[in-house]
Tab-separated table of C-alpha atoms and ligand atoms in Angstrom:
chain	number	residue	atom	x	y	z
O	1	UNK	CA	0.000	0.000	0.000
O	2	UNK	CA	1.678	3.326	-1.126
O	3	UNK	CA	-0.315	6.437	-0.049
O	4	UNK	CA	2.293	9.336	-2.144
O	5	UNK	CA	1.371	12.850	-2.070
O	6	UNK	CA	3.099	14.570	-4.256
O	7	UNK	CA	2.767	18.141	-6.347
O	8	UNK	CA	0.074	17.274	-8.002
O	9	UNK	CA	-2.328	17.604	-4.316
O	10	UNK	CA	-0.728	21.157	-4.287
O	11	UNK	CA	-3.999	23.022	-2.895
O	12	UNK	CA	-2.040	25.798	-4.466
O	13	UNK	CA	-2.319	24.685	-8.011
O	14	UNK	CA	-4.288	26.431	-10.665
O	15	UNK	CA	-5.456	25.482	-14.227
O	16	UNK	CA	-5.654	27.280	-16.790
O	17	UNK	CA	-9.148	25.850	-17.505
O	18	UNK	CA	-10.915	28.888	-15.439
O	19	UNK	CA	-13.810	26.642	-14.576
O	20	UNK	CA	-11.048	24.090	-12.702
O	21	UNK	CA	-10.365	27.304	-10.299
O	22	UNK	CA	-13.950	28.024	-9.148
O	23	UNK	CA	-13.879	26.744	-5.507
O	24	UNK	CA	-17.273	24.939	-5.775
O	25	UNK	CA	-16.117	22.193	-8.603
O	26	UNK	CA	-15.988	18.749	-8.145
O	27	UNK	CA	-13.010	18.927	-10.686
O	28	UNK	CA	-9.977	21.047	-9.382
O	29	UNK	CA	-6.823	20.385	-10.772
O	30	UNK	CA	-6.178	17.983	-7.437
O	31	UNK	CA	-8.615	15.469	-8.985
O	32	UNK	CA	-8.574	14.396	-12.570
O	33	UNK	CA	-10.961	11.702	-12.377
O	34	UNK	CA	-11.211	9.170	-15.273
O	35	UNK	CA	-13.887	8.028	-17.119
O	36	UNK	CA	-15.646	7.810	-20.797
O	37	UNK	CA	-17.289	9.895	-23.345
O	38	UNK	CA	-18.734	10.364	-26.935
O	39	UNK	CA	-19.428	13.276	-28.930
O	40	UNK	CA	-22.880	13.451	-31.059
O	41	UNK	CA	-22.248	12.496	-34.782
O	42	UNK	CA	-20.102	9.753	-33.372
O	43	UNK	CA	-21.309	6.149	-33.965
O	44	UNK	CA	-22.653	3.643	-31.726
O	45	UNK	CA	-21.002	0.910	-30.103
O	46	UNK	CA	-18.178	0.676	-27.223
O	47	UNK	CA	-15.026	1.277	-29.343
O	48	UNK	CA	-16.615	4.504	-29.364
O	49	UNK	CA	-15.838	5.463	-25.968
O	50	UNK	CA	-13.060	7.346	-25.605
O	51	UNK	CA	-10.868	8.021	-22.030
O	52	UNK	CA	-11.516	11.639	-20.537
O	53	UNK	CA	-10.483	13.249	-17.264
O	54	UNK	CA	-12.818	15.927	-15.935
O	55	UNK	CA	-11.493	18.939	-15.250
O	56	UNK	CA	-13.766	22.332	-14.081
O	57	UNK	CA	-16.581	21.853	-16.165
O	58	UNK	CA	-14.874	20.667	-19.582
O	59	UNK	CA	-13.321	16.991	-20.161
O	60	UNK	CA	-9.688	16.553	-21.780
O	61	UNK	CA	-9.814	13.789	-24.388
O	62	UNK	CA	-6.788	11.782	-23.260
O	63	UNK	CA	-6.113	10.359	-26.643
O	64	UNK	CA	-6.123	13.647	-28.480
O	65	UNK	CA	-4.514	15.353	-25.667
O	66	UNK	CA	-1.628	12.305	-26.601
O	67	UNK	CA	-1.092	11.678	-22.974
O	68	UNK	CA	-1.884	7.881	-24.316
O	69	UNK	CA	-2.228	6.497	-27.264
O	70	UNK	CA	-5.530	4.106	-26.497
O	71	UNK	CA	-9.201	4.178	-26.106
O	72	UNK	CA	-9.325	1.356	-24.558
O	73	UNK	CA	-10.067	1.796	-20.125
O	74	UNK	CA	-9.573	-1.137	-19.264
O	75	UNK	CA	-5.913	-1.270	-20.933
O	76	UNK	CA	-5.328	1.978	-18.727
O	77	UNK	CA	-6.292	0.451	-15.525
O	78	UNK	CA	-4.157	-2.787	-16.063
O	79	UNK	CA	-0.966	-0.476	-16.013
O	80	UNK	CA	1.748	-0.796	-12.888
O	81	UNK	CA	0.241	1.832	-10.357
O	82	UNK	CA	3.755	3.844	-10.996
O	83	UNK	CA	2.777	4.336	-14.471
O	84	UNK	CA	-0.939	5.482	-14.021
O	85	UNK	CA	0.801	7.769	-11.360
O	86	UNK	CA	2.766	8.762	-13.977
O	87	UNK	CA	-0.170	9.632	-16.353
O	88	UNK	CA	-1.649	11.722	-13.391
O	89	UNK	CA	1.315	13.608	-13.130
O	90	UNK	CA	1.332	14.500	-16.899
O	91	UNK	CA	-2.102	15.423	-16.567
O	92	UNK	CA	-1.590	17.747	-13.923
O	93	UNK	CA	1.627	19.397	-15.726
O	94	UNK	CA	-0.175	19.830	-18.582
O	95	UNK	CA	-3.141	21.481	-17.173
O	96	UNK	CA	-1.539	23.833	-14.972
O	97	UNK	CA	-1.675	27.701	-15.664
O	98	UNK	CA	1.612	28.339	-17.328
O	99	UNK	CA	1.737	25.113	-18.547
O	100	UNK	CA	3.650	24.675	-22.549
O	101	UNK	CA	0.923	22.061	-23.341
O	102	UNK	CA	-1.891	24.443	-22.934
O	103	UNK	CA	-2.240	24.696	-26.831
O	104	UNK	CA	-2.481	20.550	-27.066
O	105	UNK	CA	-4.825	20.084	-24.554
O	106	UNK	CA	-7.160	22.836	-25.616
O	107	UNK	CA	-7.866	21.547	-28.839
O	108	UNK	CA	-8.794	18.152	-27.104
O	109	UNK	CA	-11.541	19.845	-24.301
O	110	UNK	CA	-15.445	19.025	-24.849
O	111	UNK	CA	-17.841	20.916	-22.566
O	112	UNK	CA	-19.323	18.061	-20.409
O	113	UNK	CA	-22.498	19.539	-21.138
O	114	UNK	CA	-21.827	18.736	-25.052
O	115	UNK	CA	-20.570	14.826	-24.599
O	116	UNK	CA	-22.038	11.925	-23.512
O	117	UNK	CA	-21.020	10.116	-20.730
O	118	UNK	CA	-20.932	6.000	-20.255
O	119	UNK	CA	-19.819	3.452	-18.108
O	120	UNK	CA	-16.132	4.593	-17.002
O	121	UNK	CA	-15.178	1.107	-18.169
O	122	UNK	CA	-16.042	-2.364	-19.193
O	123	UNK	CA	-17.242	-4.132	-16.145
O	124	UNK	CA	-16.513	-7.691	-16.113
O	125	UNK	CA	-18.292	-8.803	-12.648
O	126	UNK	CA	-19.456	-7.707	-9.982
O	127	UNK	CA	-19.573	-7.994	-6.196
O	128	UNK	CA	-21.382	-6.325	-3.644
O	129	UNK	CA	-20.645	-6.439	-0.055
O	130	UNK	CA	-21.814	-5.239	3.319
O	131	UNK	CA	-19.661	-2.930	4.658
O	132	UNK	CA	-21.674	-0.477	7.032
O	133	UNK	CA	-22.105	-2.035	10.591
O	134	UNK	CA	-24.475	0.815	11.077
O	135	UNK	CA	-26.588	-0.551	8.155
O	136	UNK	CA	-25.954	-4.355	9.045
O	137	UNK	CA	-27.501	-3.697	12.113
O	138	UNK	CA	-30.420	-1.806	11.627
O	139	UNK	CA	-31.005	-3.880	9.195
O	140	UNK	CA	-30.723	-7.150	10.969
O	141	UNK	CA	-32.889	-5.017	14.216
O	142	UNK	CA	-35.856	-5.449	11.621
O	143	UNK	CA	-35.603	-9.026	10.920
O	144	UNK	CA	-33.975	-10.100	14.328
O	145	UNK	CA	-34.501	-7.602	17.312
O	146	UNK	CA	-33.077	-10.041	19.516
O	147	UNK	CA	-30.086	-10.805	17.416
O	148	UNK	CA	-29.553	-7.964	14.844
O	149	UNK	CA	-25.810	-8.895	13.561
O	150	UNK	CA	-24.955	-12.485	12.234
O	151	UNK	CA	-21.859	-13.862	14.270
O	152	UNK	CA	-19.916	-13.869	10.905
O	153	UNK	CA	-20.046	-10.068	10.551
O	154	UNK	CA	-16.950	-9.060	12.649
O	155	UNK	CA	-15.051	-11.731	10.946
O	156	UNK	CA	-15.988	-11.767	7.389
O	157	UNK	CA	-16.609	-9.259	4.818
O	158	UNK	CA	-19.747	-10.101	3.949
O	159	UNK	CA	-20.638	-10.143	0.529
O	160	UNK	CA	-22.450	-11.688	-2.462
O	161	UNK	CA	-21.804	-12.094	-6.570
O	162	UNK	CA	-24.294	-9.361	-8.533
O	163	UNK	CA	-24.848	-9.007	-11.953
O	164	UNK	CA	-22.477	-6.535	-14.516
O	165	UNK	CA	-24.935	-6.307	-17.608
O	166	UNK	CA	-27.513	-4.201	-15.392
O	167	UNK	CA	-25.287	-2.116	-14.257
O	168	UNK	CA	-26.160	1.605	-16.095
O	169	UNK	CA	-24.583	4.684	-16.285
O	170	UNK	CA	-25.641	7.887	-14.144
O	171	UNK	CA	-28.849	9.462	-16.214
O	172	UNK	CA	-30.666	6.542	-17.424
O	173	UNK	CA	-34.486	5.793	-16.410
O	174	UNK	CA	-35.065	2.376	-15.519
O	175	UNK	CA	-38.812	0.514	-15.386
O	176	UNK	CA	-39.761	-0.474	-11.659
O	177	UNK	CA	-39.275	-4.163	-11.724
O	178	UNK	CA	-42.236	-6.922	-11.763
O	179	UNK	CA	-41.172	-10.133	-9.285
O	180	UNK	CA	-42.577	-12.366	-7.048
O	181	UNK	CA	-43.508	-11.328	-3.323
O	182	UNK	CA	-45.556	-12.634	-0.595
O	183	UNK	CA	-47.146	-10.470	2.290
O	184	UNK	CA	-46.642	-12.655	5.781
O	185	UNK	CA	-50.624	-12.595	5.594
O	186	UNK	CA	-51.267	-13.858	2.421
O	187	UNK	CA	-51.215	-17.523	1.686
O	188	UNK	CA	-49.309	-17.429	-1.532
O	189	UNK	CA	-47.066	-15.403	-3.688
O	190	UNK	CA	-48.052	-13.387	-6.333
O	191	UNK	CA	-46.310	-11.912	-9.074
O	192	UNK	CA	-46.457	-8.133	-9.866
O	193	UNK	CA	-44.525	-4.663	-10.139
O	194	UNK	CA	-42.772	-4.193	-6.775
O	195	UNK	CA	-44.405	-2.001	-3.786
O	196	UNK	CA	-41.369	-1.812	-1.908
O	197	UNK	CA	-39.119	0.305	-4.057
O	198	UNK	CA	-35.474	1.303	-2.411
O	199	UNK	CA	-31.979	2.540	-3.507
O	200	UNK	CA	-28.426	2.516	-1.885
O	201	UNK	CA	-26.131	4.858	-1.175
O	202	UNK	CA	-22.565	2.869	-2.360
O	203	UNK	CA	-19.617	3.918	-3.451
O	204	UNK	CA	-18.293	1.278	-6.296
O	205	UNK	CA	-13.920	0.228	-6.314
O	206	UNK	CA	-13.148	-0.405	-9.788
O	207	UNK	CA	-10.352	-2.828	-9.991
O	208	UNK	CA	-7.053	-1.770	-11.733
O	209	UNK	CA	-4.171	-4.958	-11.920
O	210	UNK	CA	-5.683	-8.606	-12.574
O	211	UNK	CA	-4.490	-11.577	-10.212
O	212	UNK	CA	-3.345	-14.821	-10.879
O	213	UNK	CA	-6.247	-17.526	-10.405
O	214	UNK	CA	-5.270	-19.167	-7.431
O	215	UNK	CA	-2.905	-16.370	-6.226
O	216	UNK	CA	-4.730	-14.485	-3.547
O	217	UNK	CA	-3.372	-10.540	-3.214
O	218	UNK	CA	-1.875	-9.560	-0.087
O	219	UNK	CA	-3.250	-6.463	2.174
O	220	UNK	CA	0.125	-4.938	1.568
O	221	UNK	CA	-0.434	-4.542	-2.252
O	222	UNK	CA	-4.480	-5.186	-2.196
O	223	UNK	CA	-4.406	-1.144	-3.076
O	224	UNK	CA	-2.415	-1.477	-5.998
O	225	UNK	CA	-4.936	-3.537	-7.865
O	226	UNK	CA	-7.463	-0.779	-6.995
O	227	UNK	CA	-8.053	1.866	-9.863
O	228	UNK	CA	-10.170	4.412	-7.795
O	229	UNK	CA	-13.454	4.909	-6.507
O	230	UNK	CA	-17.436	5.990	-7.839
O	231	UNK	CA	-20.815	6.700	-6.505
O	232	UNK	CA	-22.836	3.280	-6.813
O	233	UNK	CA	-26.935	3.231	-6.483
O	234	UNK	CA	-28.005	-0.578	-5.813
O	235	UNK	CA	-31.747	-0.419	-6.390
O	236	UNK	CA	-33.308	-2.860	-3.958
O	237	UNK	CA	-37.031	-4.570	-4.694
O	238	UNK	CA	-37.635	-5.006	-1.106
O	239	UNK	CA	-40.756	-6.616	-1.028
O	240	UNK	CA	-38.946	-9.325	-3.672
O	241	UNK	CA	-36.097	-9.657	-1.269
O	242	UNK	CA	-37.900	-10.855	1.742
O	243	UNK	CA	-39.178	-13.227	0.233
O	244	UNK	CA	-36.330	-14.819	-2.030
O	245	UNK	CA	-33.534	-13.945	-0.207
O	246	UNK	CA	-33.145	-17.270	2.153
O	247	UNK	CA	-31.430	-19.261	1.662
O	248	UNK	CA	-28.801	-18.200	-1.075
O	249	UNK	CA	-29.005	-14.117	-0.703
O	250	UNK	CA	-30.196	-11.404	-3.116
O	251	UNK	CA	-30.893	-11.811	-6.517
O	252	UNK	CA	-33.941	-10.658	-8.298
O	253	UNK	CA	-34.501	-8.318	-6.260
O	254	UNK	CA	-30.727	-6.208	-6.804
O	255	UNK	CA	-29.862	-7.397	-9.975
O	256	UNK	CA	-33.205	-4.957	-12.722
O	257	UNK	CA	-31.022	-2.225	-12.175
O	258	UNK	CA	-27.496	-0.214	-10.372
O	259	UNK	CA	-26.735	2.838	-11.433
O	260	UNK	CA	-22.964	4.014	-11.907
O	261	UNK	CA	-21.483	7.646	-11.627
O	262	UNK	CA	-19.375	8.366	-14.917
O	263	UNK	CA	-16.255	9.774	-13.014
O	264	UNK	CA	-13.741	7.096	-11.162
O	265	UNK	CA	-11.482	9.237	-8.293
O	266	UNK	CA	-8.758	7.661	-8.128
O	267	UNK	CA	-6.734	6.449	-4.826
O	268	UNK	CA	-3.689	8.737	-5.883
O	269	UNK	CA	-6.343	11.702	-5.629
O	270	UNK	CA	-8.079	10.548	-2.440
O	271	UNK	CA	-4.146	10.380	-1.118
O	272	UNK	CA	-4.925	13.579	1.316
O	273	UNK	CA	-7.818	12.134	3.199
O	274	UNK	CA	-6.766	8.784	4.111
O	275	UNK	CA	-7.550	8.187	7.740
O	276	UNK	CA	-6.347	5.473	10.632
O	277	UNK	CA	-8.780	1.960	10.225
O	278	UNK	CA	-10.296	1.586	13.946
O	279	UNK	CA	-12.686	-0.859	15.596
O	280	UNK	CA	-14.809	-0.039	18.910
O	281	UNK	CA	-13.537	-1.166	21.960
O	282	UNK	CA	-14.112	-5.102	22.501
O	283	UNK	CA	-14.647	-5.924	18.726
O	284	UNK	CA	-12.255	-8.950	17.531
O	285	UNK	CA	-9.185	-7.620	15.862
O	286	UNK	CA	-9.149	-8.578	12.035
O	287	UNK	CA	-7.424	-12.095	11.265
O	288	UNK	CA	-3.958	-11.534	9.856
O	289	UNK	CA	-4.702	-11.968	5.861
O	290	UNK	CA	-7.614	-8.700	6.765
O	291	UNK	CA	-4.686	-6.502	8.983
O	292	UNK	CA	-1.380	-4.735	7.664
O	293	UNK	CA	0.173	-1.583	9.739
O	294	UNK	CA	-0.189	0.766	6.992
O	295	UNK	CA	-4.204	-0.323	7.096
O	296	UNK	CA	-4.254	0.665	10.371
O	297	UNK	CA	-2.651	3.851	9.746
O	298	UNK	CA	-4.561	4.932	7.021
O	299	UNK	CA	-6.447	2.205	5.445
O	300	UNK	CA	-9.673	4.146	5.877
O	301	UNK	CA	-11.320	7.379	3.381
O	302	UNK	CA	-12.534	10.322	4.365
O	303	UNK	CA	-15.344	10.976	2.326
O	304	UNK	CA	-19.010	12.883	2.554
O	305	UNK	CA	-21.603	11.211	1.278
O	306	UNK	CA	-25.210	12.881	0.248
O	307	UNK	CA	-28.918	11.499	-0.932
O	308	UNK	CA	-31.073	13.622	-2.688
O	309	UNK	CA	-34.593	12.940	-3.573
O	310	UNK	CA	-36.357	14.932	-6.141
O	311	UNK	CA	-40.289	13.515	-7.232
O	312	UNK	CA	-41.712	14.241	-10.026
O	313	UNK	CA	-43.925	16.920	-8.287
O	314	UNK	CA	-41.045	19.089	-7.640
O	315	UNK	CA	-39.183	18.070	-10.675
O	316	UNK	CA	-42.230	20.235	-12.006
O	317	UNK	CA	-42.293	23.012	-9.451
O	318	UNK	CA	-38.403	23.473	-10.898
O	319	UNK	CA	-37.637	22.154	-7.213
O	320	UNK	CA	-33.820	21.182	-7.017
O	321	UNK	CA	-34.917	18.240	-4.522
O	322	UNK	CA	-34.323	17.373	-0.931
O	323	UNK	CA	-31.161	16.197	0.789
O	324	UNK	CA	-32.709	13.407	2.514
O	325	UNK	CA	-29.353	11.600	3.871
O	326	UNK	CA	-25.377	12.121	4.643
O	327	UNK	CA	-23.044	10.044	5.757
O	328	UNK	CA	-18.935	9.349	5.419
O	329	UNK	CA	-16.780	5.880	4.267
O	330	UNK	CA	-14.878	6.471	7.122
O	331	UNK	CA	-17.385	4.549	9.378
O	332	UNK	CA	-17.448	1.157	6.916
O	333	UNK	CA	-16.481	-1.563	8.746
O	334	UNK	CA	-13.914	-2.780	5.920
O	335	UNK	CA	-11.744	-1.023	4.234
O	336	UNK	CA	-11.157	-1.275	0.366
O	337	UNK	CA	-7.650	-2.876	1.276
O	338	UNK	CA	-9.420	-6.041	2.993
O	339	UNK	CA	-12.065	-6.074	0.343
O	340	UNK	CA	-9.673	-6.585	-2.189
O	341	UNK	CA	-7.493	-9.628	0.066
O	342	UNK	CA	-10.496	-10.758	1.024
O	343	UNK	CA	-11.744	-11.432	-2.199
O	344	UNK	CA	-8.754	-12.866	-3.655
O	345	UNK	CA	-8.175	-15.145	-0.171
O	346	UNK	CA	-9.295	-18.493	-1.710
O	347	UNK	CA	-7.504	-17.523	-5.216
O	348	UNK	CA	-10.540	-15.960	-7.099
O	349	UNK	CA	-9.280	-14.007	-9.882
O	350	UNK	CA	-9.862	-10.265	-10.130
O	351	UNK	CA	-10.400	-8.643	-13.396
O	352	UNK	CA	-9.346	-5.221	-14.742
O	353	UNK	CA	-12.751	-3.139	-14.546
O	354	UNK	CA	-14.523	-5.621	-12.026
O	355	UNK	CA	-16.802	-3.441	-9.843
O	356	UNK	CA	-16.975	-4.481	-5.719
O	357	UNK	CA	-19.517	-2.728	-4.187
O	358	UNK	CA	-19.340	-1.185	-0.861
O	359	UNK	CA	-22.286	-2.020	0.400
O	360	UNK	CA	-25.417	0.599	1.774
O	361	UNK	CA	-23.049	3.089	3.135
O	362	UNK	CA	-25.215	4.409	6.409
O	363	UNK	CA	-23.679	6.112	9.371
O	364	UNK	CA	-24.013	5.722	13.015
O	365	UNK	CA	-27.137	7.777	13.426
O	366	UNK	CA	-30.433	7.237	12.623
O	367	UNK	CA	-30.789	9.945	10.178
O	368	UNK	CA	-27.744	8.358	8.205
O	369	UNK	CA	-29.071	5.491	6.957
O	370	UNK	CA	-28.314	4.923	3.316
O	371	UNK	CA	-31.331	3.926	2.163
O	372	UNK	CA	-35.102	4.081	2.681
O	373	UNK	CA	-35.639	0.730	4.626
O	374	UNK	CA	-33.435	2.320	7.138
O	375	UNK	CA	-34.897	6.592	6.925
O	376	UNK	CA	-38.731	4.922	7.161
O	377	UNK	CA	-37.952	1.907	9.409
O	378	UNK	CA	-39.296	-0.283	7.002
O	379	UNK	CA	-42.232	1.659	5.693
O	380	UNK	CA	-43.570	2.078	9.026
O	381	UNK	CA	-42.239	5.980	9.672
O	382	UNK	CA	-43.267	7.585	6.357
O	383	UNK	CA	-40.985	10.828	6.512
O	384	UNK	CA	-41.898	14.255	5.218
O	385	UNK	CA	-40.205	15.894	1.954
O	386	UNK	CA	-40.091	19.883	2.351
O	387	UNK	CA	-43.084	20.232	-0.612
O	388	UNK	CA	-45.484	18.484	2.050
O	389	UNK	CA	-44.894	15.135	0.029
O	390	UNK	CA	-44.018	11.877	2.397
O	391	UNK	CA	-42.332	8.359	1.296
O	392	UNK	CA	-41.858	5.419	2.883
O	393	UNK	CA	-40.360	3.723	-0.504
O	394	UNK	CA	-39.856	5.417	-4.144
O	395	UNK	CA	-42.368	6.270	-6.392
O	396	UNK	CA	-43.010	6.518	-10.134
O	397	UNK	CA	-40.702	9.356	-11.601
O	398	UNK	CA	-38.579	9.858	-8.311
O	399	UNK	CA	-35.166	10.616	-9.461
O	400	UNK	CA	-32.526	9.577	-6.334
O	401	UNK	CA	-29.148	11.775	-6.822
O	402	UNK	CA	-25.874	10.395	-4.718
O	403	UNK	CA	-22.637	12.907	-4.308
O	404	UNK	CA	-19.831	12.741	-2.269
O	405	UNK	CA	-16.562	14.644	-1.948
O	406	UNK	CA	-13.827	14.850	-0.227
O	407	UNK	CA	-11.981	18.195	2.023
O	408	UNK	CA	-9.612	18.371	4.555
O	409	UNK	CA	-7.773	21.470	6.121
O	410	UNK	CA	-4.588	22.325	4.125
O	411	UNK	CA	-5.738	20.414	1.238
O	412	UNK	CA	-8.392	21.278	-2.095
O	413	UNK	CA	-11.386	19.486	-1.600
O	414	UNK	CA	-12.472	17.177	-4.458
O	415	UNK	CA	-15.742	16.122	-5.591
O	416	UNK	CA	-17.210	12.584	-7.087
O	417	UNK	CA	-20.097	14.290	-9.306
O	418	UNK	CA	-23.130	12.389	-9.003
O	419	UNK	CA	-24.746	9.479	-9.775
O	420	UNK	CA	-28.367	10.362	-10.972
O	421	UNK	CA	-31.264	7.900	-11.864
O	422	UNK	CA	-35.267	7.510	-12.142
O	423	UNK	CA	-37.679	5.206	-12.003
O	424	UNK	CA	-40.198	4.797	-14.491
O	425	UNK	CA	-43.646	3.201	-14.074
O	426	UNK	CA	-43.666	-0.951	-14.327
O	427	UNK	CA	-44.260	-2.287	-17.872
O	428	UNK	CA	-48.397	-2.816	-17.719
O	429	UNK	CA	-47.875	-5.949	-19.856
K	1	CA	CA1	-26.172	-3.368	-1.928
């Protein structure tokens, strides 16, 4: 694990891209988060895509900027951390006020209004795990009072195999799903468009450097097969859930629909607000293949994380929405370090572009929770939205924004944009 901060974290650095200098963008000069993009008039298909870094409101084309000489993401994150750290630091020369390049990387800016923006990469598979004690065990209060956390959960890093093709990017609509349920008072199941409608504040670790199969990674290196971090909405049919999820865990119920932000912050970015990996008092110490020193240093992120909710009622009063949740990574139970070891402990193979999901991401208080089974106690506490509207679980044409960012004294804060997505009425037929 190699946490550098270097001069590209200068808080004193400037762009020449004005918009990079405005102190509320997501995209200073300190970031340069990756992702991909087309242009209208360009065809369809994925060797469309092309790489871009955001930076103030604009995104560099990294091909015609001829930082590299590929279109291809998942080639980029494959690369020896010292070389993508290398690609950052051209980046950052070349966008700096002053800086000979300007004339080069000008000609390859799009306004981010003007492009399209995808998947950051091809996602190969994808796991989601269960990171937030807080959410574990409100959770597990609703379906166990007596016995809210499983005995596994301060031991394992709890988590389960989703589904990549469903995964969307940030924007796109998707149809509330049909499934099976069954109310405890009814005698059977029936099959229809779910009534229990939920999202999940994640944030999604995009995986950089393969492994061997059968060659687990180590927690000292875990972070070097870890590209960077993105916002992550895991729509949840709860009322499906319930009733498939024993005895194998979720699956119709996650995998209609996750949405994905477009931007990827990478770990060299989030450098400045690492923070020390800590356990109450009394909780087991991680087994040795889950603990490193430099883990419990700073194997932890500091990073603010925000729900909005806007319905379709104040989409149409030209209401911006309601915050209706924060919270911060720093309270997950696991870091991205043992998610990584963990996952590769019995000698799975990780793939370049292989998504593992944090997890609902809800803090300690009851406010935080990450998602709506946790804000209206399981659709008993319907809670008020500042138009007079209430929800217990999302309606038709709710559109569910996450954002996060990052700030610490000394340091520029950087942002994650947002991860954006609606839900449209069930198919009738
Ligand atoms: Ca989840």
């Amino acid at each position: 694990m190699s946490i550098v901060l270097d001069d590209t974290h200068d808080p004193a650095l400037q762009s020449w891209v004005e918009s990079a200098n405005d102190p509320g963008t997501d995209f200073p000069i300190q970031n340069l988060p990756f992702g991909r993009f087309r242009t209208e008039g360009q065809g369809f298909g994925d060797g469309d895509w092309r790489i871009g870094v955001a930076i103030g409101d604009q995104v560099l084309d990294l091909r015609a900027a001829r930082v590299i000489d590929s279109s291809d993401m998942n080639r980029l994150m494959r690369l020896l951390p010292e070389v993508r750290r290398g690609v950052r630091q051209a980046l950052s020369e070349g966008l700096r006020a002053g800086s000979p390049q300007q004339a080069t990387f000008k000609a390859a800016l799009h306004a981010q209004s003007q492009v399209e923006l995808g998947l950051p990469c091809q996602i190969g598979d994808y796991t989601d795990f269960y990171t937030s004690v807080h959410h574990a065990t409100t959770i597990g209060k609703q379906l166990r009072p007596d016995n809210p956390l499983l005995p596994n959960y301060k031991w394992v890093p709890i988590g389960y195999h989703g589904r990549a093709s469903s995964i969307v990017p940030s924007g796109h609509s998707f149809r509330r799903p049909k499934g099976q349920t069954k109310a405890p008072d009814q005698e059977a199941p029936s099959v229809g468009p779910c009534r229990r409608l939920d999202y999940e504040l994640e944030l999604a670790m995009l995986v950089a450097r393969p492994n061997v199969l059968g060659e687990p990674i180590a927690m000292l290196e875990a972070e070097d097969h870890v590209f960077g971090v993105s916002l992550f909405n895991d729509w949840s049919a709860r009322d499906i859930q319930a009733w498939e999820y024993q005895p194998l865990g979720p699956f119709l119920s996650k995998n209609f629909a996750s949405t994905l932000a477009p931007w990827v912050v990478t770990l060299d970015a989030l450098a400045p607000f690492r923070v020390p990996f800590t356990r109450p008092e009394g909780d087991p110490e991680p087994l040795a293949y889950l603990d490193s020193p430099a883990n419990r240093a700073q194997g932890a992120i500091n990073i603010e994380l925000e729900v909005w909710l806007q319905t379709a009622q104040m989409r149409a009063a030209g209401h911006a929405g309601d915050r209706i949740s924060r919270s911060n990574y720093r309270d997950a139970y696991w870091t991205v370090a043992q998610l990584v070891a963990h996952h590769t402990v019995n000698g799975c193979n990780l793939r370049a572009g292989d998504l593992l999901g944090s997890g609902t991401l809800s803090g300690p208080r009851p406010e935080q929770g990450g998602s709506l089974m946790e804000l209206s106690a399981g659709g008993k506490r319907p809670f008020a939205l500042s138009n007079g509207e209430a929800r217990s679980w999302l309606e038709d044409g709710d559109t569910v924004m996450l954002r996060g960012y990052a700030q610490r004294e000394g340091f520029r804060r950087i942002g994650f944009g947002e991860c954006r997505g609606t839900v449209l009425p069930a198919l009738t037929v």
